[in-house]
PDB file of C-alpha atoms in Angstrom:
ATOM      1  CA  ASN A   1     -20.192  47.989 -61.813  1.00 77.00           C
ATOM      2  CA  LEU A   2     -24.083  48.785 -61.776  1.00 90.00           C
ATOM      3  CA  SER A   3     -25.583  52.265 -62.627  1.00 95.00           C
ATOM      4  CA  ILE A   4     -29.700  52.481 -62.888  1.00 95.00           C
ATOM      5  CA  ALA A   5     -31.655  55.820 -64.567  1.00 96.00           C
ATOM      6  CA  ALA A   6     -34.799  56.758 -61.995  1.00 95.00           C
ATOM      7  CA  LEU A   7     -36.367  59.179 -60.609  1.00 95.00           C
ATOM      8  CA  GLY A   8     -35.402  61.755 -63.365  1.00 97.00           C
ATOM      9  CA  GLY A   9     -31.304  60.966 -61.793  1.00 97.00           C
ATOM     10  CA  GLU A  10     -29.373  57.993 -61.009  1.00 97.00           C
ATOM     11  CA  PHE A  11     -28.653  55.147 -58.550  1.00 97.00           C
ATOM     12  CA  ILE A  12     -24.812  54.161 -58.750  1.00 97.00           C
ATOM     13  CA  ALA A  13     -23.398  51.908 -57.155  1.00 96.00           C
ATOM     14  CA  ASP A  14     -20.022  51.425 -55.349  1.00 96.00           C
ATOM     15  CA  PRO A  15     -18.456  48.417 -56.982  1.00 94.00           C
ATOM     16  CA  PHE A  16     -19.174  45.037 -55.150  1.00 92.00           C
ATOM     17  CA  ARG A  17     -19.837  41.590 -55.178  1.00 89.00           C
ATOM     18  CA  LEU A  18     -22.840  39.666 -54.501  1.00 87.00           C
ATOM     19  CA  SER A  19     -22.191  35.865 -53.049  1.00 87.00           C
ATOM     20  CA  ALA A  20     -25.239  33.786 -52.288  1.00 84.00           C
ATOM     21  CA  ALA A  21     -22.650  32.186 -49.685  1.00 87.00           C
ATOM     22  CA  ASP A  22     -22.062  35.350 -47.783  1.00 89.00           C
ATOM     23  CA  GLU A  23     -24.639  36.215 -45.077  1.00 90.00           C
ATOM     24  CA  ALA A  24     -25.429  39.124 -45.986  1.00 93.00           C
ATOM     25  CA  ASN A  25     -23.663  41.412 -48.770  1.00 94.00           C
ATOM     26  CA  GLN A  26     -23.165  45.293 -48.355  1.00 95.00           C
ATOM     27  CA  VAL A  27     -23.403  48.030 -51.104  1.00 95.00           C
ATOM     28  CA  MET A  28     -23.444  51.362 -51.182  1.00 97.00           C
ATOM     29  CA  LEU A  29     -25.645  53.091 -53.763  1.00 96.00           C
ATOM     30  CA  HIS A  30     -25.560  56.547 -54.383  1.00 98.00           C
ATOM     31  CA  ALA A  31     -28.639  58.898 -55.818  1.00 97.00           C
ATOM     32  CA  ARG A  32     -27.569  61.851 -57.563  1.00 98.00           C
ATOM     33  CA  GLY A  33     -29.793  64.140 -59.549  1.00 98.00           C
ATOM     34  CA  VAL A  34     -33.395  62.265 -58.334  1.00 97.00           C
ATOM     35  CA  GLN A  35     -36.255  64.958 -58.850  1.00 97.00           C
ATOM     36  CA  LEU A  36     -38.395  65.432 -55.390  1.00 95.00           C
ATOM     37  CA  GLN A  37     -41.670  65.753 -58.007  1.00 95.00           C
ATOM     38  CA  LEU A  38     -41.280  62.272 -59.272  1.00 93.00           C
ATOM     39  CA  MET A  39     -40.951  60.635 -55.443  1.00 89.00           C
ATOM     40  CA  VAL A  40     -44.485  62.711 -54.679  1.00 88.00           C
ATOM     41  CA  ASP A  41     -46.000  61.447 -57.977  1.00 88.00           C
ATOM     42  CA  ILE A  42     -45.490  57.884 -56.991  1.00 83.00           C
ATOM     43  CA  ALA A  43     -46.312  57.666 -53.679  1.00 76.00           C
ATOM     44  CA  GLU A  44     -49.733  59.695 -55.463  1.00 77.00           C
ATOM     45  CA  PHE A  45     -49.366  62.760 -52.794  1.00 78.00           C
ATOM     46  CA  GLU A  46     -52.148  65.075 -55.407  1.00 81.00           C
ATOM     47  CA  ASP A  47     -52.286  67.698 -52.636  1.00 86.00           C
ATOM     48  CA  ILE A  48     -48.377  68.240 -52.319  1.00 90.00           C
ATOM     49  CA  GLY A  49     -46.588  69.654 -55.691  1.00 93.00           C
ATOM     50  CA  MET A  50     -42.493  69.881 -55.128  1.00 95.00           C
ATOM     51  CA  SER A  51     -39.530  71.229 -57.367  1.00 97.00           C
ATOM     52  CA  GLY A  52     -35.947  70.329 -56.892  1.00 97.00           C
ATOM     53  CA  ALA A  53     -33.624  67.457 -56.578  1.00 98.00           C
ATOM     54  CA  VAL A  54     -31.749  65.295 -54.171  1.00 97.00           C
ATOM     55  CA  SER A  55     -28.220  63.460 -53.643  1.00 98.00           C
ATOM     56  CA  GLY A  56     -26.638  61.483 -51.596  1.00 98.00           C
ATOM     57  CA  ALA A  57     -25.627  57.867 -49.832  1.00 98.00           C
ATOM     58  CA  LEU A  58     -28.015  55.018 -49.231  1.00 97.00           C
ATOM     59  CA  PRO A  59     -25.861  52.339 -47.514  1.00 97.00           C
ATOM     60  CA  MET A  60     -27.829  48.677 -48.175  1.00 96.00           C
ATOM     61  CA  THR A  61     -27.428  45.666 -46.609  1.00 96.00           C
ATOM     62  CA  ILE A  62     -28.958  42.416 -49.375  1.00 93.00           C
ATOM     63  CA  LYS A  63     -29.395  39.361 -46.810  1.00 92.00           C
ATOM     64  CA  GLY A  64     -31.708  37.030 -48.111  1.00 87.00           C
ATOM     65  CA  ASN A  65     -34.211  38.740 -49.940  1.00 87.00           C
ATOM     66  CA  LYS A  66     -34.793  41.565 -47.856  1.00 91.00           C
ATOM     67  CA  ILE A  67     -32.656  45.188 -48.865  1.00 92.00           C
ATOM     68  CA  THR A  68     -32.091  47.726 -45.391  1.00 95.00           C
ATOM     69  CA  ILE A  69     -30.930  50.417 -45.589  1.00 96.00           C
ATOM     70  CA  GLU A  70     -28.660  52.055 -42.223  1.00 95.00           C
ATOM     71  CA  THR A  71     -27.786  55.479 -41.785  1.00 95.00           C
ATOM     72  CA  GLY A  72     -28.669  56.720 -45.487  1.00 97.00           C
ATOM     73  CA  ARG A  73     -28.770  60.198 -46.255  1.00 98.00           C
ATOM     74  CA  LEU A  74     -30.073  62.986 -49.119  1.00 97.00           C
ATOM     75  CA  GLU A  75     -29.778  66.463 -49.482  1.00 98.00           C
ATOM     76  CA  SER A  76     -31.097  69.047 -51.922  1.00 97.00           C
ATOM     77  CA  GLU A  77     -28.930  70.037 -54.963  1.00 97.00           C
ATOM     78  CA  ALA A  78     -28.692  73.892 -55.135  1.00 96.00           C
ATOM     79  CA  PRO A  79     -30.391  75.865 -55.547  1.00 96.00           C
ATOM     80  CA  GLY A  80     -33.167  74.187 -53.301  1.00 96.00           C
ATOM     81  CA  GLY A  81     -36.421  74.154 -54.692  1.00 97.00           C
ATOM     82  CA  VAL A  82     -40.094  74.854 -53.908  1.00 97.00           C
ATOM     83  CA  ILE A  83     -42.640  72.805 -51.852  1.00 95.00           C
ATOM     84  CA  ARG A  84     -46.243  73.784 -52.444  1.00 94.00           C
ATOM     85  CA  TYR A  85     -49.102  72.053 -50.278  1.00 87.00           C
ATOM     86  CA  ARG A  86     -52.462  72.072 -51.945  1.00 78.00           C
ATOM     87  CA  SER A  87     -54.968  72.301 -49.167  1.00 66.00           C
ATOM     88  CA  ASP A  88     -58.280  73.911 -49.517  1.00 58.00           C
ATOM     89  CA  ASP A  89     -59.029  76.751 -47.377  1.00 50.00           C
ATOM     90  CA  ALA A  90     -61.694  74.303 -45.762  1.00 43.00           C
ATOM     91  CA  THR A  91     -58.641  72.289 -44.420  1.00 54.00           C
ATOM     92  CA  LEU A  92     -56.296  75.363 -43.483  1.00 52.00           C
ATOM     93  CA  GLY A  93     -59.066  76.789 -41.699  1.00 48.00           C
ATOM     94  CA  ALA A  94     -60.331  73.397 -39.368  1.00 55.00           C
ATOM     95  CA  LEU A  95     -56.764  73.909 -37.764  1.00 53.00           C
ATOM     96  CA  VAL A  96     -56.528  75.963 -35.270  1.00 52.00           C
ATOM     97  CA  PRO A  97     -53.353  79.227 -36.646  1.00 54.00           C
ATOM     98  CA  GLU A  98     -51.642  78.990 -33.442  1.00 59.00           C
ATOM     99  CA  SER A  99     -51.288  75.395 -33.719  1.00 66.00           C
ATOM    100  CA  GLU A 100     -48.118  73.541 -34.643  1.00 71.00           C
ATOM    101  CA  LEU A 101     -49.448  71.644 -37.571  1.00 71.00           C
ATOM    102  CA  GLY A 102     -51.551  75.084 -38.469  1.00 74.00           C
ATOM    103  CA  LEU A 103     -47.743  76.521 -38.796  1.00 77.00           C
ATOM    104  CA  VAL A 104     -46.711  73.781 -40.546  1.00 81.00           C
ATOM    105  CA  ALA A 105     -49.362  73.207 -43.266  1.00 81.00           C
ATOM    106  CA  ARG A 106     -49.450  77.715 -43.552  1.00 84.00           C
ATOM    107  CA  ALA A 107     -45.380  77.610 -43.925  1.00 87.00           C
ATOM    108  CA  LEU A 108     -45.812  74.565 -46.358  1.00 89.00           C
ATOM    109  CA  ASN A 109     -48.296  75.846 -48.929  1.00 90.00           C
ATOM    110  CA  ASN A 110     -45.612  77.789 -50.489  1.00 93.00           C
ATOM    111  CA  PHE A 111     -41.940  77.140 -49.350  1.00 95.00           C
ATOM    112  CA  GLU A 112     -39.173  77.523 -51.014  1.00 97.00           C
ATOM    113  CA  PHE A 113     -36.466  76.116 -49.525  1.00 97.00           C
ATOM    114  CA  ASP A 114     -32.692  76.356 -50.072  1.00 97.00           C
ATOM    115  CA  SER A 115     -31.424  73.208 -47.792  1.00 97.00           C
ATOM    116  CA  LEU A 116     -33.447  69.868 -47.581  1.00 97.00           C
ATOM    117  CA  THR A 117     -31.916  66.944 -45.537  1.00 97.00           C
ATOM    118  CA  SER A 118     -33.399  63.542 -44.964  1.00 96.00           C
ATOM    119  CA  ASP A 119     -31.492  60.963 -42.350  1.00 97.00           C
ATOM    120  CA  VAL A 120     -33.290  57.097 -44.220  1.00 95.00           C
ATOM    121  CA  ASP A 121     -33.179  54.276 -42.273  1.00 95.00           C
ATOM    122  CA  TYR A 122     -35.312  51.084 -43.750  1.00 94.00           C
ATOM    123  CA  ALA A 123     -35.324  47.588 -41.323  1.00 93.00           C
ATOM    124  CA  GLU A 124     -36.295  44.766 -42.442  1.00 92.00           C
ATOM    125  CA  SER A 125     -39.622  44.378 -41.259  1.00 90.00           C
ATOM    126  CA  GLY A 126     -40.281  47.138 -44.050  1.00 87.00           C
ATOM    127  CA  ASP A 127     -40.465  50.284 -41.561  1.00 90.00           C
ATOM    128  CA  LEU A 128     -38.958  53.163 -43.076  1.00 90.00           C
ATOM    129  CA  LYS A 129     -38.064  56.145 -40.954  1.00 92.00           C
ATOM    130  CA  LEU A 130     -37.591  59.840 -42.361  1.00 90.00           C
ATOM    131  CA  GLN A 131     -35.375  62.454 -40.243  1.00 95.00           C
ATOM    132  CA  MET A 132     -36.287  65.502 -42.683  1.00 93.00           C
ATOM    133  CA  ARG A 133     -34.745  68.994 -41.677  1.00 96.00           C
ATOM    134  CA  LEU A 134     -36.137  72.136 -43.826  1.00 95.00           C
ATOM    135  CA  SER A 135     -34.644  75.289 -44.088  1.00 97.00           C
ATOM    136  CA  GLY A 136     -36.190  78.128 -46.264  1.00 97.00           C
ATOM    137  CA  ILE A 137     -39.108  80.856 -46.385  1.00 97.00           C
ATOM    138  CA  ASN A 138     -43.064  81.228 -47.099  1.00 95.00           C
ATOM    139  CA  PRO A 139     -42.538  84.422 -49.405  1.00 95.00           C
ATOM    140  CA  ASP A 140     -46.621  84.847 -48.713  1.00 92.00           C
ATOM    141  CA  LEU A 141     -45.913  84.571 -44.837  1.00 90.00           C
ATOM    142  CA  ASP A 142     -42.861  86.714 -44.136  1.00 91.00           C
ATOM    143  CA  PRO A 143     -40.043  86.697 -46.844  1.00 91.00           C
ATOM    144  CA  THR A 144     -37.567  88.063 -44.733  1.00 94.00           C
ATOM    145  CA  GLN A 145     -38.465  85.189 -41.547  1.00 93.00           C
ATOM    146  CA  PRO A 146     -36.356  81.930 -42.158  1.00 95.00           C
ATOM    147  CA  ILE A 147     -38.019  78.825 -41.199  1.00 95.00           C
ATOM    148  CA  ILE A 148     -36.668  76.152 -40.354  1.00 94.00           C
ATOM    149  CA  LEU A 149     -38.804  72.468 -40.180  1.00 92.00           C
ATOM    150  CA  ASN A 150     -37.986  69.574 -38.402  1.00 92.00           C
ATOM    151  CA  LEU A 151     -40.258  66.542 -39.371  1.00 87.00           C
ATOM    152  CA  GLY A 152     -39.714  62.748 -38.777  1.00 89.00           C
ATOM    153  CA  ILE A 153     -41.895  60.355 -40.958  1.00 85.00           C
ATOM    154  CA  GLU A 154     -42.468  56.493 -39.780  1.00 88.00           C
ATOM    155  CA  ASN A 155     -43.946  54.251 -41.667  1.00 85.00           C
ATOM    156  CA  ASN A 156     -44.056  50.363 -42.971  1.00 82.00           C
ATOM    157  CA  VAL A 157     -43.698  50.657 -46.190  1.00 76.00           C
ATOM    158  CA  PRO A 158     -44.873  47.147 -47.549  1.00 71.00           C
ATOM    159  CA  GLN A 159     -48.495  47.890 -45.304  1.00 74.00           C
ATOM    160  CA  LEU A 160     -48.812  50.955 -47.153  1.00 66.00           C
ATOM    161  CA  LEU A 161     -48.699  49.588 -50.467  1.00 66.00           C
ATOM    162  CA  ARG A 162     -51.257  47.139 -49.552  1.00 66.00           C
ATOM    163  CA  SER A 163     -53.241  49.885 -48.818  1.00 66.00           C
ATOM    164  CA  LEU A 164     -52.793  51.651 -51.525  1.00 59.00           C
ATOM    165  CA  ARG A 165     -53.398  48.348 -53.523  1.00 60.00           C
ATOM    166  CA  ALA A 166     -56.831  47.608 -51.667  1.00 59.00           C
ATOM    167  CA  VAL A 167     -58.100  51.419 -51.908  1.00 56.00           C
ATOM    168  CA  ARG A 168     -57.180  50.802 -55.842  1.00 59.00           C
ATOM    169  CA  SER A 169     -58.960  47.964 -55.751  1.00 62.00           C
ATOM    170  CA  ILE A 170     -62.556  49.610 -54.145  1.00 65.00           C
ATOM    171  CA  GLU A 171     -62.313  52.445 -56.478  1.00 60.00           C
ATOM    172  CA  ASP A 172     -62.054  50.246 -59.746  1.00 62.00           C
ATOM    173  CA  ILE A 173     -65.659  47.987 -58.436  1.00 64.00           C
ATOM    174  CA  LEU A 174     -66.737  51.427 -57.441  1.00 63.00           C
ATOM    175  CA  GLU A 175     -65.923  53.037 -60.919  1.00 65.00           C
ATOM    176  CA  ARG A 176     -67.086  49.596 -62.675  1.00 67.00           C
ATOM    177  CA  ARG A 177     -70.768  49.742 -60.525  1.00 67.00           C
ATOM    178  CA  THR A 178     -71.151  53.081 -61.430  1.00 68.00           C
ATOM    179  CA  LEU A 179     -70.678  52.824 -65.215  1.00 68.00           C
ATOM    180  CA  ASN A 180     -72.960  49.903 -65.717  1.00 62.00           C
TER     181      ASN A 180
END
């Protein structure tokens, strides 16, 4: 039995057996009450604020020192939550208002979602694919007009983490030089 408290919620594994003799080991991991804002904080997305929690199932395969997730799914818990994309007016103004990107940016400025679902795949190469569907409203735009957003996010997690470390190292060097 395995249970881990993390990100304001918990991750619980179905009973499983790990064997070094097996080429691959399967573990079904259930996420419960994982807080969205804590995930945003870890990713250091300073322009995004979120409330709400997600739960779901993440079927993991452990092969050597690699973990993969195939057809995982996370869903928001009732009553939903809020996404606030805090972009300055210059950034929002630079987007063509009629463009899809401009509409998404305005919708996410104060998006009250009642449903958030995400299909999760994490490949052995480190490529993370999230297919998200958000349903809700932005009361600042039109509180009676439902908004449905379908977002696809793909990123290589190891490369992303290396990039973040490099940026932090550069920031640390620059900060030390300005203090001296």
